[in-house]
Coordinates of C-alpha atoms and ligand atoms in Angstrom, one line a residue:
M1 CA 75.4 81.6 123.3
K2 CA 76.0 84.1 126.1
T3 CA 73.5 86.9 126.7
Y4 CA 74.6 90.5 126.3
P5 CA 74.9 92.4 129.6
L6 CA 72.6 95.4 129.5
N7 CA 72.8 98.2 132.0
D8 CA 69.6 99.7 133.5
N9 CA 69.7 102.8 131.4
I10 CA 69.8 100.9 128.2
K11 CA 66.9 98.6 129.4
N12 CA 64.9 101.7 130.2
F13 CA 65.7 103.2 126.9
A14 CA 64.6 100.0 125.1
S15 CA 61.3 100.0 127.1
V16 CA 60.4 103.4 125.6
F17 CA 60.7 101.8 122.1
K18 CA 58.7 98.8 123.2
E19 CA 55.9 101.0 124.7
N20 CA 55.6 102.6 121.3
G21 CA 55.5 99.3 119.4
F22 CA 59.2 99.2 118.3
S23 CA 62.2 97.1 118.9
L24 CA 65.8 98.1 119.7
Y25 CA 69.1 96.3 119.2
I26 CA 72.8 96.9 119.8
V27 CA 74.7 95.9 116.7
G28 CA 78.2 95.5 115.3
G29 CA 81.4 96.1 117.2
A30 CA 80.1 96.3 120.8
V31 CA 78.5 92.8 120.6
R32 CA 81.5 91.3 118.8
D33 CA 83.9 92.7 121.3
F34 CA 81.7 91.5 124.3
L35 CA 81.9 87.9 122.8
L36 CA 85.7 88.3 122.6
G37 CA 85.9 89.6 126.2
I38 CA 87.1 93.1 125.0
R39 CA 85.6 96.2 126.6
N40 CA 83.7 98.3 124.1
S41 CA 81.0 100.7 125.2
D42 CA 80.8 102.4 121.8
Y43 CA 77.2 101.4 121.2
D44 CA 75.5 101.4 117.8
F45 CA 71.8 100.9 118.2
C46 CA 69.3 100.0 115.5
T47 CA 65.6 100.0 115.4
D48 CA 62.5 99.6 113.2
A49 CA 61.3 103.0 114.3
L50 CA 61.7 105.7 111.6
P51 CA 63.8 108.8 112.5
E52 CA 60.8 111.0 112.9
Q53 CA 59.1 108.4 115.1
I54 CA 62.2 108.4 117.3
M55 CA 62.1 112.2 117.4
S56 CA 58.5 112.1 118.7
M57 CA 59.3 109.5 121.4
F58 CA 62.1 111.5 123.1
K59 CA 62.5 115.1 124.1
K60 CA 66.1 115.6 123.1
V61 CA 67.0 114.2 119.7
I62 CA 69.8 115.5 117.4
P63 CA 69.4 114.6 113.7
T64 CA 73.2 113.7 113.4
G65 CA 73.0 111.7 110.2
I66 CA 69.3 111.9 109.3
K67 CA 69.9 111.2 105.6
H68 CA 71.3 107.8 106.5
G69 CA 68.6 107.3 109.2
T70 CA 70.9 108.1 112.2
V71 CA 69.8 110.3 115.1
T72 CA 71.4 110.9 118.5
V73 CA 69.1 110.6 121.5
L74 CA 70.0 112.2 124.8
F75 CA 68.5 109.9 127.4
K76 CA 69.1 110.4 131.1
K77 CA 72.6 111.9 130.7
E78 CA 73.7 109.3 128.1
S79 CA 73.8 110.0 124.4
Y80 CA 72.9 107.1 122.1
E81 CA 73.3 106.9 118.4
V82 CA 70.3 105.1 116.8
T83 CA 69.9 104.1 113.2
T84 CA 66.8 102.9 111.5
F85 CA 67.0 99.4 109.9
R86 CA 68.2 100.1 106.4
T87 CA 69.6 98.5 103.3
E88 CA 71.9 100.3 100.9
G89 CA 71.6 100.6 97.2
A90 CA 74.5 100.0 94.9
Y91 CA 77.8 102.0 95.4
S92 CA 78.2 102.9 91.7
D93 CA 81.1 105.2 92.5
Q94 CA 82.6 102.7 95.0
R95 CA 82.2 105.5 97.6
H96 CA 78.7 106.2 98.7
P97 CA 75.6 104.1 98.5
D98 CA 73.4 105.5 95.7
S99 CA 70.4 105.3 98.0
V100 CA 69.4 104.2 101.5
T101 CA 66.1 102.4 102.0
F102 CA 64.6 101.9 105.4
V103 CA 63.4 98.3 106.0
R104 CA 61.1 96.8 108.6
N105 CA 63.2 93.9 109.7
L106 CA 66.5 93.3 111.4
E107 CA 67.5 90.5 109.1
E108 CA 67.7 92.8 106.1
D109 CA 69.7 95.4 108.1
L110 CA 72.2 92.8 109.2
S111 CA 72.7 91.3 105.7
R112 CA 74.1 94.7 104.4
R113 CA 76.9 94.6 106.9
D114 CA 80.5 93.7 105.9
F115 CA 81.7 90.7 107.9
T116 CA 80.1 87.9 109.7
V117 CA 81.7 88.9 113.0
N118 CA 80.4 92.5 112.6
A119 CA 76.8 91.3 112.1
F120 CA 75.7 90.3 115.6
A121 CA 72.7 92.0 117.2
A122 CA 71.8 92.0 120.9
N123 CA 68.1 92.6 121.8
C124 CA 68.1 95.5 124.3
L125 CA 65.2 94.1 126.3
D126 CA 66.6 90.7 127.2
G127 CA 70.2 90.7 125.9
Q128 CA 69.6 87.8 123.6
I129 CA 72.3 87.7 120.8
I130 CA 71.2 87.1 117.2
D131 CA 73.7 85.6 114.9
L132 CA 72.3 85.0 111.4
F133 CA 75.6 84.4 109.5
D134 CA 77.5 82.0 111.7
G135 CA 79.6 84.9 113.0
Y136 CA 80.1 83.0 116.3
K137 CA 81.8 80.1 114.5
D138 CA 84.1 82.6 112.7
L139 CA 84.8 84.3 115.9
K140 CA 85.9 81.0 117.6
N141 CA 88.0 80.2 114.5
K142 CA 89.4 83.7 114.5
V143 CA 88.5 84.4 110.9
I144 CA 87.2 87.6 109.1
K145 CA 84.8 86.5 106.4
A146 CA 82.5 88.6 104.2
I147 CA 78.8 88.1 104.5
G148 CA 77.5 86.3 101.3
D149 CA 79.5 86.7 98.1
P150 CA 82.7 88.6 98.9
V151 CA 83.1 89.8 95.3
K152 CA 79.7 91.4 95.4
R153 CA 80.4 92.9 98.8
F154 CA 83.7 94.5 97.7
E155 CA 82.1 95.7 94.5
E156 CA 79.5 97.5 96.5
D157 CA 82.1 99.3 98.7
A158 CA 85.8 98.9 98.0
L159 CA 86.8 100.3 101.4
R160 CA 85.6 97.0 102.9
M161 CA 88.9 95.5 101.6
M162 CA 90.8 97.8 103.9
R163 CA 88.4 97.1 106.7
L164 CA 89.2 93.4 106.2
A165 CA 92.9 94.2 106.8
R166 CA 92.1 96.5 109.8
F167 CA 89.9 94.0 111.6
C168 CA 92.5 91.2 111.1
A169 CA 95.1 93.5 112.6
K170 CA 92.9 94.7 115.4
L171 CA 91.7 91.3 116.5
G172 CA 94.7 89.2 115.4
F173 CA 92.5 87.1 113.1
S174 CA 93.2 85.6 109.7
A175 CA 91.3 86.4 106.6
D176 CA 89.0 83.8 105.0
P177 CA 90.7 82.6 101.7
E178 CA 87.7 83.3 99.5
T179 CA 87.4 86.8 101.0
I180 CA 91.1 87.4 100.3
E181 CA 90.7 86.1 96.7
A182 CA 87.9 88.5 96.1
A183 CA 90.0 91.4 97.5
T184 CA 92.9 90.4 95.3
K185 CA 90.7 90.4 92.2
L186 CA 89.2 93.8 93.0
C187 CA 92.2 95.6 94.6
E188 CA 92.3 98.2 91.9
N189 CA 88.8 99.5 93.0
I190 CA 90.4 101.0 96.1
K191 CA 91.6 103.8 93.9
A192 CA 88.0 105.0 93.6
V193 CA 87.6 105.4 97.4
S194 CA 88.1 108.9 98.8
S195 CA 91.5 109.7 100.4
E196 CA 89.9 110.6 103.7
R197 CA 88.3 107.2 104.1
I198 CA 91.5 105.5 103.1
F199 CA 93.6 107.5 105.6
D200 CA 91.0 106.8 108.3
E201 CA 91.2 103.0 107.7
L202 CA 95.0 103.1 107.4
S203 CA 95.3 105.0 110.7
K204 CA 93.0 102.5 112.5
T205 CA 95.2 99.7 111.1
L206 CA 98.3 101.4 112.4
M207 CA 96.7 101.9 115.8
S208 CA 96.0 98.2 116.1
E209 CA 98.0 95.9 118.3
I210 CA 100.0 94.3 115.4
P211 CA 99.7 96.7 112.4
T212 CA 101.6 94.5 110.0
V213 CA 99.0 91.8 110.2
G214 CA 96.9 94.3 108.3
L215 CA 99.7 95.8 106.2
K216 CA 100.6 92.3 105.0
I217 CA 97.0 91.6 103.9
M218 CA 97.1 94.9 102.0
E219 CA 100.4 93.9 100.4
D220 CA 99.3 90.3 99.5
T221 CA 96.0 91.5 97.9
G222 CA 97.7 94.3 96.0
I223 CA 96.0 97.1 97.8
L224 CA 99.2 98.5 99.3
A225 CA 100.7 98.9 95.8
H226 CA 97.7 101.1 94.9
I227 CA 97.4 103.3 98.1
L228 CA 101.1 103.5 99.1
P229 CA 103.2 102.5 96.0
E230 CA 106.2 104.2 97.7
V231 CA 106.0 101.7 100.6
Q232 CA 105.4 98.7 98.3
R233 CA 108.5 99.6 96.3
C234 CA 110.7 99.0 99.4
R235 CA 110.0 95.2 99.0
N236 CA 112.5 95.0 96.2
T237 CA 115.3 96.9 97.9
E238 CA 117.7 94.6 99.7
Q239 CA 119.0 95.5 103.1
T240 CA 120.2 93.2 105.9
K241 CA 119.1 94.1 109.4
V242 CA 117.9 92.1 112.4
G243 CA 115.0 90.0 111.1
S244 CA 114.8 91.6 107.7
T245 CA 116.5 91.2 104.3
N246 CA 114.8 94.0 102.5
V247 CA 113.6 97.6 103.3
L248 CA 109.9 96.7 103.5
D249 CA 110.4 94.0 106.2
H250 CA 112.5 96.5 108.1
I251 CA 109.7 99.1 107.8
Y252 CA 107.2 96.4 109.1
N253 CA 109.4 95.6 112.1
C254 CA 109.8 99.3 112.9
T255 CA 106.0 99.9 112.6
D256 CA 105.2 96.9 114.8
A257 CA 107.7 98.2 117.4
S258 CA 105.9 101.5 117.5
A259 CA 102.6 99.7 118.2
K260 CA 104.1 97.4 120.8
L261 CA 105.4 100.5 122.7
N262 CA 102.0 102.1 122.3
Y263 CA 103.3 105.2 120.6
S264 CA 101.1 107.8 119.0
L265 CA 99.7 107.8 115.4
T266 CA 102.4 110.4 114.5
V267 CA 105.2 108.1 115.4
R268 CA 103.5 105.1 113.8
L269 CA 103.1 106.9 110.5
A270 CA 106.7 108.1 110.7
A271 CA 107.8 104.5 111.3
L272 CA 105.8 103.4 108.2
L273 CA 107.3 106.1 106.0
H274 CA 110.7 106.8 107.5
D275 CA 112.8 104.9 104.9
I276 CA 110.6 105.1 101.7
A277 CA 113.4 106.9 99.8
K278 CA 115.8 104.0 100.2
P279 CA 114.9 102.5 96.8
V280 CA 115.6 105.9 95.1
T281 CA 118.8 106.9 97.0
M282 CA 120.5 103.5 97.0
T283 CA 124.1 103.3 95.7
V284 CA 126.8 100.7 95.9
N285 CA 130.2 101.8 97.2
Q286 CA 133.6 100.7 96.1
Y287 CA 133.5 97.7 98.4
G288 CA 130.2 96.5 97.2
F289 CA 128.2 97.8 100.2
L290 CA 124.8 99.4 99.8
R291 CA 124.5 103.0 100.8
F292 CA 121.5 105.3 101.2
Y293 CA 122.9 108.8 101.4
G294 CA 120.3 111.5 102.1
H295 CA 117.5 109.0 102.4
D296 CA 116.3 110.7 105.6
V297 CA 115.6 114.1 104.0
K298 CA 114.4 112.5 100.8
S299 CA 112.0 110.2 102.7
A300 CA 110.6 113.2 104.5
E301 CA 110.0 114.9 101.1
M302 CA 108.3 111.8 99.8
A303 CA 106.3 111.3 103.0
K304 CA 104.9 114.9 102.6
E305 CA 103.7 114.0 99.1
V306 CA 102.1 110.8 100.3
M307 CA 100.4 112.5 103.2
K308 CA 99.1 115.3 101.1
R309 CA 97.7 112.8 98.7
L310 CA 95.9 111.1 101.6
K311 CA 94.6 114.6 102.7
C312 CA 96.2 114.5 106.1
S313 CA 96.1 117.7 108.2
N314 CA 99.0 120.1 107.7
K315 CA 100.0 119.7 111.4
M316 CA 100.2 115.9 111.0
I317 CA 102.3 116.2 107.9
D318 CA 104.7 118.7 109.6
D319 CA 105.0 116.6 112.7
V320 CA 105.6 113.3 110.8
C321 CA 108.0 114.8 108.3
I322 CA 110.2 116.7 110.7
I323 CA 111.0 113.5 112.6
I324 CA 111.6 111.5 109.5
A325 CA 114.0 114.1 108.1
N326 CA 116.0 114.0 111.4
H327 CA 115.8 110.3 112.2
M328 CA 119.5 109.7 111.4
V329 CA 120.7 112.5 113.7
R330 CA 122.9 111.2 116.5
Y331 CA 124.0 113.2 119.5
N332 CA 127.5 113.3 120.8
E333 CA 129.0 115.0 123.8
N334 CA 131.0 117.4 121.6
W335 CA 127.9 119.3 120.7
T336 CA 128.1 122.8 122.0
D337 CA 125.2 124.4 123.9
G338 CA 124.5 126.3 120.7
A339 CA 124.3 123.0 118.7
V340 CA 121.9 121.5 121.3
K341 CA 119.7 124.6 121.1
R342 CA 119.8 124.7 117.3
F343 CA 118.7 121.0 117.4
I344 CA 115.8 121.9 119.6
C345 CA 114.8 124.8 117.4
R346 CA 115.0 122.7 114.2
I347 CA 112.9 119.8 115.5
G348 CA 110.6 121.9 117.7
K349 CA 110.4 121.3 121.5
E350 CA 107.1 119.4 121.1
N351 CA 108.5 117.0 118.5
I352 CA 111.6 115.9 120.3
N353 CA 110.0 113.1 122.2
N354 CA 108.5 111.8 119.0
L355 CA 111.9 111.8 117.3
F356 CA 113.4 109.8 120.1
E357 CA 110.6 107.3 119.9
L358 CA 111.0 106.9 116.2
Q359 CA 114.7 106.4 116.6
W360 CA 114.1 103.7 119.3
C361 CA 111.7 101.9 117.0
D362 CA 114.3 102.0 114.2
Q363 CA 116.9 100.7 116.6
I364 CA 114.7 97.8 117.7
A365 CA 114.1 97.0 114.0
S366 CA 117.8 97.3 113.1
E367 CA 119.7 96.0 116.0
G368 CA 117.1 94.3 118.2
R369 CA 117.2 96.8 121.0
A370 CA 116.4 100.4 121.8
K371 CA 119.4 102.2 123.3
V372 CA 117.2 104.4 125.5
E373 CA 119.8 104.9 128.2
E374 CA 122.2 106.5 125.6
Y375 CA 119.7 109.4 125.4
D376 CA 120.0 110.4 129.1
P377 CA 122.9 112.9 128.6
L378 CA 121.1 114.7 125.7
I379 CA 117.8 114.7 127.6
A380 CA 119.6 116.3 130.6
R381 CA 121.2 119.0 128.4
I382 CA 117.9 119.8 126.8
K383 CA 116.4 120.2 130.2
S384 CA 119.2 122.5 131.4
L385 CA 118.8 124.8 128.4
E386 CA 115.0 124.8 128.5
N387 CA 114.6 128.3 129.6
Q388 CA 117.1 129.9 127.2
P389 CA 115.9 131.9 124.2
M390 CA 115.5 129.6 121.3
S391 CA 113.0 131.1 118.9
I392 CA 112.2 134.6 117.5
K393 CA 109.4 135.1 120.0
D394 CA 111.9 134.6 122.8
L395 CA 114.0 137.6 121.7
A396 CA 114.0 140.8 123.8
V397 CA 112.8 142.7 120.6
N398 CA 109.9 142.2 118.3
G399 CA 108.9 143.5 114.9
E400 CA 107.3 146.6 116.3
D401 CA 110.6 147.5 118.0
L402 CA 112.5 147.1 114.8
A403 CA 109.9 149.1 112.8
K404 CA 110.4 152.0 115.3
I405 CA 114.1 152.2 114.3
G406 CA 113.1 152.3 110.6
I407 CA 113.3 148.7 109.5
P408 CA 110.3 148.1 107.2
K409 CA 108.1 145.0 107.9
S410 CA 109.4 142.9 105.0
K411 CA 111.6 140.0 104.2
E412 CA 114.5 142.1 105.4
M413 CA 113.0 142.3 108.9
G414 CA 112.6 138.5 109.0
E415 CA 116.2 138.1 108.0
I416 CA 117.4 140.5 110.7
L417 CA 115.4 138.7 113.4
S418 CA 116.8 135.4 112.3
K419 CA 120.4 136.8 112.6
L420 CA 119.6 138.2 116.0
L421 CA 118.4 134.8 117.1
E422 CA 121.5 133.1 115.8
M423 CA 123.6 135.5 117.9
V424 CA 121.4 135.0 121.0
I425 CA 121.6 131.3 120.7
D426 CA 125.4 131.4 121.0
Y427 CA 125.5 134.4 123.4
P428 CA 122.3 134.3 125.6
T429 CA 123.4 137.2 127.8
L430 CA 123.1 139.5 124.8
N431 CA 119.3 139.1 124.7
Q432 CA 118.7 142.7 125.8
K433 CA 116.6 145.2 124.0
D434 CA 119.3 147.9 123.6
T435 CA 122.0 145.5 122.6
L436 CA 119.7 143.8 120.0
L437 CA 118.6 147.2 118.5
D438 CA 122.3 148.2 118.1
Q439 CA 123.0 144.9 116.4
A440 CA 119.9 145.3 114.2
R441 CA 121.2 148.7 113.1
R442 CA 124.7 147.2 112.5
I443 CA 123.4 144.3 110.5
R444 CA 121.4 146.7 108.4
S445 CA 124.2 149.1 107.7
T446 CA 126.6 146.3 106.7
S447 CA 124.0 144.8 104.3
D448 CA 123.4 148.3 102.9
S449 CA 127.1 148.9 102.3
Q450 CA 127.4 145.4 100.7
E451 CA 124.5 146.2 98.4
Q452 CA 126.1 149.6 97.4
A453 CA 129.5 147.9 96.7
Ligands
LIG1 P1 85.3 99.4 116.1 O1 85.2 98.9 117.4 O2 86.7 99.4 115.5 O3 84.6 100.8 115.9 P2 83.0 98.4 114.6 O4 82.7 97.0 114.2 O5 82.1 99.2 115.5 O6 84.5 98.4 115.2 P3 82.6 100.6 112.8 O7 83.5 101.0 111.6 O8 82.3 101.5 113.9 O9 83.2 99.2 113.3 O10 81.2 100.1 112.1 C1 80.1 99.7 112.9 C2 79.3 98.6 112.2 O11 78.8 99.1 111.0 C3 80.2 97.4 111.8 O12 80.4 96.5 112.8 C4 79.5 96.9 110.5 O13 78.5 96.0 110.9 C5 78.9 98.1 109.9 N1 79.7 98.8 108.9 C6 80.6 99.8 109.0 N2 81.1 100.2 107.9 C7 80.7 99.3 106.9 C8 80.9 99.2 105.5 N3 81.7 100.0 104.9 N4 80.2 98.2 104.9 C9 79.3 97.4 105.6 N5 79.1 97.4 106.9 C10 79.8 98.4 107.6
LIG2 MG1 82.4 101.3 116.1

């Protein structure tokens, strides 16, 4: 087997361990990716030195994950994460190992890892690669295979079933049949894994080159039905598009398009969730055609629930849902400037590009081609209106100004500001302090007289 290429800094780092009677290895992804010819300088080091021994060997050591035996060593301008050889106790809650035990040898540390191709170790003195579980053979055959008994490995940590899907998607590998069988048997255990870990794995799968390689493994093993039942349900809703006969295949094509075009996680999540309300909004019209009225807005509502369940950040939820809710909006040249500006306000300037990208993915998955050139006129109009007032903060008056003329800081003030904005969007030249204060007084007096009547 090839030897791992070590730079001088790593060799010097390893010498310090040797001088103190310890060994040092690079393990996991960095070695695997080197053997595959993929760049990966995200080094995970492991050693037989205990955390406190590492701390006494170097001046700058940060105890980043000391409970699990991980410290970060700052060594000549580089920072290296080093973990003491360890084994893990049972995962009785399917989430965290009950205990972590430090061990003296590398073999025991490697045998607690998930897949054969993730269990390579490279000696940091000479670059020699150690492969105890025939990982090199699996790498050549492009197979992800659990180390030892897959049922036991997935029982220890159910997240490994999603990692199986993720690595297949990332590397374009297939899954070993026995490993798949074990995941199928234990798919329900995924429910015990924390939402944060699930979302993290799902995101990494979506960020792979061909996400649907992983999504299909999740579907085939039954994991998808547990983590994203709303997506799974789309399998049984018919719909004929280019390369798909049901909504889930269309979703898969849309998601793969988002990855092929190297779009952001926001757009990829939106692609995955953009049509999830089709099963619940489907109707059949008088000619027997299927219709999905309102599926855009309803899909956004459902996506919000899904993402809340997965504990996504509020910003991610808002960014994904706004583009899903508007993914059916089509521009035409009859839009007035006011309509263009309202569109910009509704979506938010920073989300417009994401919306276009989602629509292009949807077009590729529906019609085989993104109609990018058709967006030029809208993009030009957005650009030409860019500097016009479009949000409350662009108004020539603020809450303080309104308070000074006796409007209390309340819901009423918010409503008045919104009405002023509506007016300014249609008549930008009216965005002047005195004019807006007059208008505010007028709006207030008309609403007062309406209330009295
Ligand atoms: P990537 O390049 O995508 O980060 P990686 O192989 O480095 O891939 P990590 O998730 O960073 O993946 O994990 C580092 C290593 O730790 C893995 O290669 C594997 O050996 C081990 N590992 C991580 N998570 C688990 C787990 N849940 N069960 C067993 N081993 C694991
Ligand atoms: Mg890694």
